[in-house]
């Protein structure tokens, strides 16, 4: 998608502070961090929202969580704990329409989320 910010990050058209990359997945620090560690884990292929997933996307969705766990370990928050969140559409708080798993840690999380 030529007008998608996260596709531009995947393509290298926009810089990002990358913390993990493999064939299918990219993880980089959020520009507006909401916690001491705030990383976005995305599929390299464009998928707009959770509603757009098909059965062919099951493997890459699993890879997002595997990558999030690796990044949490590498950034030292695996034992203290962290939260993963994927927002969907307006009421879910989604603002970038290329799915992304938020990985948040380094502070106490509260429940329920806002
Ligand atoms: P959403 O609200 O869609 O769940 O999350 C979008 C996230 O993307 C926000 O936390 C926002 O700070 C982050 N973001 C938006 N534009 C950019 C960007 O160009 N670079 C990076 N690294 N993060 C971005
Ligand atoms: Zn995209």
Coordinates of C-alpha atoms and ligand atoms in Angstrom, one line a residue:
X1 CA 0.0 0.0 0.0
X2 CA 1.8 3.1 -1.2
X3 CA 0.1 5.5 1.3
X4 CA 0.5 3.3 4.4
X5 CA 3.1 4.6 6.9
X6 CA 4.0 1.2 8.1
X7 CA 4.5 -0.2 4.6
X8 CA 6.8 2.8 4.1
X9 CA 8.8 1.7 7.2
X10 CA 8.9 -1.9 5.8
X11 CA 10.2 -0.5 2.5
X12 CA 12.8 1.8 4.1
X13 CA 11.1 5.0 2.8
X14 CA 10.5 6.2 6.4
X15 CA 13.2 5.5 9.1
X16 CA 12.4 3.6 12.2
X17 CA 14.3 2.4 15.3
X18 CA 14.2 -1.3 14.5
X19 CA 14.6 -3.9 17.2
X20 CA 13.7 -7.1 15.4
X21 CA 13.4 -8.2 11.8
X22 CA 12.9 -11.5 9.9
X23 CA 11.4 -12.5 6.6
X24 CA 7.8 -11.8 7.6
X25 CA 7.9 -9.6 10.6
X26 CA 9.3 -6.2 11.6
X27 CA 9.4 -4.7 15.1
X28 CA 10.4 -1.1 15.8
X29 CA 10.0 1.5 18.7
X30 CA 6.8 3.5 18.8
X31 CA 7.3 7.2 17.9
X32 CA 5.0 8.2 20.9
X33 CA 5.9 5.7 23.6
X34 CA 3.3 5.1 26.3
X35 CA 5.7 3.1 28.5
X36 CA 9.5 2.8 28.9
X37 CA 9.4 0.0 26.4
X38 CA 6.9 0.5 23.6
X39 CA 7.5 -1.5 20.4
X40 CA 5.2 -2.2 17.5
X41 CA 5.4 -5.6 15.9
X42 CA 4.0 -5.7 12.4
X43 CA 3.6 -8.2 9.5
X44 CA 5.7 -7.0 6.5
X45 CA 2.6 -7.7 4.3
X46 CA -0.1 -5.1 4.5
X47 CA -3.2 -6.1 6.4
X48 CA -5.4 -3.2 7.4
X49 CA -7.2 -4.5 10.5
X50 CA -7.9 -7.7 12.5
X51 CA -11.2 -7.8 10.6
X52 CA -9.3 -8.4 7.3
X53 CA -7.5 -11.5 8.4
X54 CA -7.9 -14.7 6.5
X55 CA -6.9 -18.2 7.3
X56 CA -3.7 -17.7 5.2
X57 CA -2.7 -15.1 7.8
X58 CA -2.7 -17.5 10.7
X59 CA 1.0 -18.3 10.6
X60 CA 2.2 -14.7 10.4
X61 CA -0.1 -13.7 13.3
X62 CA 1.6 -16.4 15.4
X63 CA 5.0 -15.0 14.3
X64 CA 4.0 -11.6 15.6
X65 CA 3.6 -13.1 19.1
X66 CA 6.8 -15.1 18.8
X67 CA 8.7 -11.9 17.8
X68 CA 7.0 -10.0 20.6
X69 CA 8.3 -12.6 23.2
X70 CA 11.8 -12.4 21.7
X71 CA 11.9 -8.7 21.8
X72 CA 10.5 -8.7 25.4
X73 CA 13.4 -11.0 26.4
X74 CA 16.0 -9.0 24.6
X75 CA 14.8 -5.7 26.1
X76 CA 14.7 -7.1 29.6
X77 CA 11.0 -7.0 30.4
X78 CA 10.1 -10.7 30.0
X79 CA 10.4 -11.5 33.7
X80 CA 9.0 -8.3 35.1
X81 CA 6.1 -8.5 32.6
X82 CA 4.5 -6.7 29.8
X83 CA 1.3 -6.2 27.8
X84 CA 0.5 -6.9 24.1
X85 CA -2.4 -5.1 22.5
X86 CA -3.8 -4.9 19.1
X87 CA -6.4 -2.2 18.5
X88 CA -9.1 -2.6 15.9
X89 CA -11.0 0.2 14.2
X90 CA -12.3 3.5 15.7
X91 CA -13.7 2.4 19.0
X92 CA -10.7 0.1 19.5
X93 CA -8.4 3.1 19.2
X94 CA -6.7 2.1 15.9
X95 CA -5.1 5.0 14.1
X96 CA -2.7 3.3 11.7
X97 CA -4.5 0.8 9.4
X98 CA -1.7 -1.7 9.0
X99 CA -2.1 -4.2 11.9
X100 CA 0.4 -3.9 14.6
X101 CA 0.9 -5.6 18.0
X102 CA 1.8 -3.1 20.7
X103 CA 4.4 -4.4 23.2
X104 CA 4.4 -2.3 26.3
X105 CA 6.5 -2.8 29.4
X106 CA 8.9 -1.3 31.9
X107 CA 6.1 0.1 34.2
X108 CA 3.1 -1.3 36.0
X109 CA 0.1 -1.7 33.7
X110 CA -3.4 -1.0 34.9
X111 CA -6.7 -2.8 34.2
X112 CA -9.1 -2.1 32.7
X113 CA -7.3 -0.2 29.9
X114 CA -8.7 3.2 28.9
Ligands
LIG1 P1 -2.8 2.5 17.0 O1 -3.4 3.7 17.6 O2 -3.2 2.4 15.6 O3 -3.1 1.2 17.8 O4 -1.2 2.7 17.1 C1 -0.5 3.4 16.2 C2 0.8 3.7 16.8 O5 1.7 4.0 15.8 C3 0.8 4.8 17.8 O6 1.2 4.4 19.1 C4 1.7 5.8 17.2 O7 2.5 6.5 18.2 C5 2.6 5.0 16.3 N1 3.1 5.7 15.1 C6 2.4 6.4 14.2 N2 3.2 6.9 13.2 C7 4.4 6.3 13.5 C8 5.7 6.4 12.8 O8 5.8 7.0 11.7 N3 6.7 5.8 13.3 C9 6.6 5.0 14.5 N4 7.7 4.4 14.9 N5 5.4 4.9 15.1 C10 4.4 5.6 14.7
LIG2 ZN1 0.7 -1.1 5.2

